[in-house]
Each structure stands twice: as C-alpha cells, then as structure tokens.
DNA sequence: TCTGGGGTCCTCGTGCGG
DNA sequence: TCTGCCGCACGAGGACCC
C-alpha cells in the first residue's frame, strides 16, 4: 500500500486566535510578542508580515519596520484550548496523527478512501467550528507534505508526488527543506550549492567530505525529497527546562543565585505536575558576548525536589564561575525515571539493587 | 539588527569496565 | 599485569524547529 501523508498547518495560528478574541483588530497589523527590551516576535498577522515582520525577529526591529503594529502579549492557555479543539476534529477524521507543537500535525492518509476530499472537508470543518484557517500539503512522505503545506500559505491545498516536488522546488534554496537551516545553507553556498537541484545532483561522497558520513548523504536525500520517517502518534518528552533572559546582563552572584532558585522552583513545579523526576540536572549560561555554555551533573536517584535541583544547579554555576556578564540563565532536567527503568536488567528480570 | 523560550537530535570527546 | 579493543554512559556543544 502506497504511503500518503498530509501535513496540516494552522495559518498564523496565535495571531488568528487573538483576532478572533478581539475582532476590532481585524485588518490591522498584529504582532504577538512578549514585552521587555529583549522580546522577540512570536508570530505576526499577515498584515504585519507585509511590512517584513517575521517570527523570531527582535520586537524592537519589528516595530521599526511597522510602527503602527498592535502588540499583543501571548496567551498560551488560550492557544492550547483552540489547538485541542482543532486536534480533536483532526483525530475524528484520521486515525494516525502526530501532533507537532500547537499548530501543526502529520496525518497518515494511507489506505484512506478519497483522502483529498476528506482533507478538504476537514479544513472546512476546522474553519466553521473554530474559526482557524489551515493549509494542507499532501505527499508520499512527511517531507513532501510539509514543504507542500508551506508552498501556498495561507489557505493552501497542495498535492505533490516526490518527482513533482523535485521539479517545483528545483531552483529554491536548500533552506526551504526542514532540517537545513541557516548555517548549513551558508556552508553549502560556500561550496557553490545554492539550489535544491544542485544539492540533489552533488554526489553523496562529496557532501560526506564536508558534512560527515551521515549528514552528507542525508542532505542529498532531503534535496531529492526522500524521507521514510514514521508518524509517531505519542511523543514522550525527554527533557524539561526553564530559562530566562535578563533585561540587563547580570554580574552579581547573589542575583544569579536568586534567579537560579526561581528557575529551579518553576521547573520542579512543572516536573511534579507532569509526575516526572529525572537524574540529569543541567544549567545553561549565555554570556553578554553570546557564548553559551552548558554544564550537567547526573545524580544517583531521580528527583524533582527543588532543594536537590537548586543545590546541584548552584554547584554547577559556582564551578563554571562566569567570567563575563550573564545574559541568560537556564535549568534543565533530563534522564527521566521511566527512561532509567529501561536500563539493562540482570537475568531473572529483577532490578539490580544499589547495594 | 542584535538576537525568547522550550524543546529535539546529532556529533564528538572522554572515562570506564569487560 | 599490561595493552588494545569495544561498547556504553555521560557531558558539552551545535544546529534546528515551532
């Protein structure tokens, strides 16, 4: 049975939710962004995008590009609620669904009767019942589906075979493809590779020389729109973290310790809420010159105890002793208890006791 | 222009035990 | 006892995504 995958992507999702709650903003350029001097744009309405405003752009710059923009603080609780409604509709149409973030999902349409008609009905249903507009891409794998859904946003509906995708995007930059970011695109450009067609035509061995034995051939297969990734309906988080960027860089040790304490408390709250405890406690420190270091320590017993987490985190921070003002501080927990339980067991099926 | 927060995955180096 | 090899766990950094 031939595989058929759809990628469904809600258009300017957070901004659309905000416009629905505040209809008086319709037609105006709206930017969803945190406040503070170092905030960045979470998302922007299509009216704001016309001014060149885009996600991840510093809000200060966005406001210079579009001084009349209406700034709205993000409300993730509201976005989660709408997202849940949408995903319930999606699951009512398709059995195998992989939800990615709040605003997109892969749907396995393989073996489905009239899959395209079903997807058109789903898009209509989502619009009528939630007010959200969606773009859909359909193809033989997740890669084609994803690129297709991006191709004609908003309200796009693009169906492509792998060969059609190769032709349609032959002259596009390699960074069109998910997994090829700015750094890799830059490195490819230095090799004279500026289009997907050129990348697809470059021998795997040549790419392997520059990108390694795994990434090299992988890049070439991406350019050929080959992918065999499975749809994974249940994704289990492997880490949880909290981090904060200071409005003004911090040099004072007491202030850093206090921030670390707040982050540890916040993280442990979240871990307790998710009934998770872990063994690897890590800190992340970004200095004023943008160098970022991480330090980690694995403890014997899984924990979500704020005293343990804070002690270890503070120990790591003291050992690192930042030599420059600190811009960002973060705490992360990984190696969750259920993972540790997957560790090899001695014959007989009993867990090894620690004594 | 001056870069958030919360994640995942990959690679590479190192230390350790069999 | 020493050495080499291998696999594994861990730690660090980087790229990438939404």
Coordinates of C-alpha atoms (C1' of nucleotides) in Angstrom, one line a residue, chain A residues 103-104 146 179 181 183-184 294-296 298, chain C residues 8-18:
Chain A
X103 CA -0.4 24.5 15.3
X104 CA 0.5 21.6 13.1
X146 CA 5.5 19.6 5.0
X179 CA 16.4 20.3 8.7
X181 CA 18.9 25.8 8.5
X183 CA 24.3 27.5 9.0
X184 CA 24.1 24.5 6.7
X294 CA 26.0 24.1 29.4
X295 CA 27.1 22.1 32.5
X296 CA 25.4 19.0 33.6
X298 CA 23.8 13.2 36.9
Chain C
dC8 C1' 28.3 2.3 26.9
dA9 C1' 27.2 6.3 29.7
dC10 C1' 27.9 10.8 30.2
dG11 C1' 29.0 15.6 29.2
dA12 C1' 29.4 19.5 26.0
dG13 C1' 28.3 22.0 22.0
dG14 C1' 25.8 23.0 17.9
dA15 C1' 22.1 23.1 14.6
dC16 C1' 17.5 23.1 14.1
dC17 C1' 12.4 23.6 14.8
dC18 C1' 7.9 25.9 16.4

